[in-house]
Short mmCIF file of C-alpha atoms in Angstrom, two decimals:
data_model
loop_
_atom_site.label_atom_id
_atom_site.label_comp_id
_atom_site.label_asym_id
_atom_site.label_seq_id
_atom_site.Cartn_x
_atom_site.Cartn_y
_atom_site.Cartn_z
CA MET A 1 15.14 29.97 37.93
CA HIS A 2 17.22 31.33 40.19
CA HIS A 3 17.31 34.98 37.76
CA PHE A 4 13.70 34.90 37.74
CA LEU A 5 12.73 34.10 41.83
CA SER A 6 15.84 36.78 42.48
CA LYS A 7 14.10 39.59 40.60
CA ASN A 8 10.31 38.81 41.08
CA PHE A 9 9.97 37.76 44.88
CA ASP A 10 13.09 39.40 48.17
CA GLU A 11 11.76 36.08 50.73
CA ASN A 12 13.77 33.06 50.89
CA TYR A 13 12.99 30.35 48.52
CA THR A 14 14.13 26.86 47.39
CA ILE A 15 14.17 25.34 44.65
CA VAL A 16 13.34 21.22 44.09
CA GLU A 17 13.54 19.10 41.66
CA LEU A 18 9.91 16.89 40.60
CA ASN A 19 10.84 13.53 40.47
CA ASP A 20 7.20 12.76 40.44
CA ASP A 21 3.67 14.29 39.72
CA TRP A 22 3.35 16.11 42.89
CA GLY A 23 6.80 16.40 44.46
CA PRO A 24 6.74 17.60 48.13
CA GLY A 25 3.81 20.46 46.94
CA ALA A 26 1.81 17.77 48.32
CA PHE A 27 2.49 17.01 51.44
CA ASP A 28 4.83 19.73 52.80
CA GLU A 29 3.12 22.68 54.81
CA LYS A 30 5.98 24.98 54.97
CA LEU A 31 5.24 25.02 51.22
CA GLU A 32 3.71 28.59 50.06
CA ALA A 33 4.40 29.16 46.54
CA ILE A 34 4.65 26.67 43.49
CA ILE A 35 5.79 28.74 39.86
CA VAL A 36 4.55 26.97 36.87
CA SER A 37 4.16 27.66 32.69
CA GLU A 38 1.15 27.92 30.93
CA GLU A 39 1.58 24.32 30.13
CA THR A 40 1.69 23.29 33.06
CA GLU A 41 -1.13 25.34 34.84
CA ARG A 42 -3.39 22.02 35.97
CA VAL A 43 -1.11 20.11 37.57
CA ALA A 44 -0.50 22.76 40.09
CA LEU A 45 -4.56 23.44 40.38
CA ASN A 46 -4.77 19.33 40.89
CA LEU A 47 -1.91 19.15 43.17
CA ASN A 48 -4.24 21.99 45.50
CA GLN A 49 -6.74 19.91 45.59
CA LYS A 50 -4.98 17.13 46.68
CA ARG A 51 -3.70 19.17 49.09
CA GLU A 52 -7.45 20.74 50.22
CA SER A 53 -7.74 16.52 51.03
CA ARG A 54 -4.60 16.14 52.72
CA ASN A 55 -5.81 19.91 55.31
CA LEU A 56 -3.36 21.58 53.83
CA LYS A 57 -2.64 25.19 52.42
CA GLU A 58 -3.35 25.76 48.60
CA LEU A 59 -0.50 26.62 47.29
CA LYS A 60 0.14 30.26 45.52
CA VAL A 61 0.13 29.54 41.92
CA VAL A 62 2.40 31.57 40.18
CA ILE A 63 2.30 31.24 36.38
CA ILE A 64 5.33 32.44 33.91
CA SER A 65 5.47 32.25 30.04
CA LEU A 66 7.88 29.35 28.17
CA VAL A 67 10.60 30.92 26.79
CA LEU A 68 11.16 30.71 22.82
CA ASP A 69 13.87 30.01 20.66
CA LYS A 70 14.81 31.99 17.43
CA ASN A 71 12.58 29.31 15.66
CA GLY A 72 9.58 30.00 17.53
CA LYS A 73 10.04 26.72 19.92
CA LYS A 74 9.92 26.51 23.13
CA ILE A 75 13.17 25.69 25.10
CA SER A 76 12.80 22.54 27.23
CA SER A 77 15.48 21.30 29.25
CA THR A 78 14.36 17.97 27.69
CA ARG A 79 15.17 19.93 23.95
CA ILE A 80 18.90 20.78 25.56
CA ARG A 81 19.72 17.06 26.77
CA ASN A 82 18.27 16.01 22.88
CA ASN A 83 20.95 18.50 21.72
CA GLU A 84 17.75 19.17 19.69
CA ILE A 85 18.66 23.22 20.92
CA ASP A 86 21.85 24.45 22.06
CA THR A 87 22.47 29.21 23.04
CA ASP A 88 23.05 29.20 19.33
CA MET A 89 19.05 28.81 19.01
CA CYS A 90 18.06 30.66 22.25
#
């Protein structure tokens, strides 16, 4: 994520861990954008509805493509934690 952001954005950014469906996006008025995959775009759209109901500015939604391993399966932190994938498969 740091690599993607440093190549594509000149301004400051902060990466935050999401521990629930919304994270700080539902209430933090300083946020400007959210980066999601195609799989989670719907969550970002719902988040913007939640922000609107709280009179907060809509977040810009940046959609990035999934990264696939050599077998064509998506690379995810869950698969890495479950030892389903390692660096040789990328």
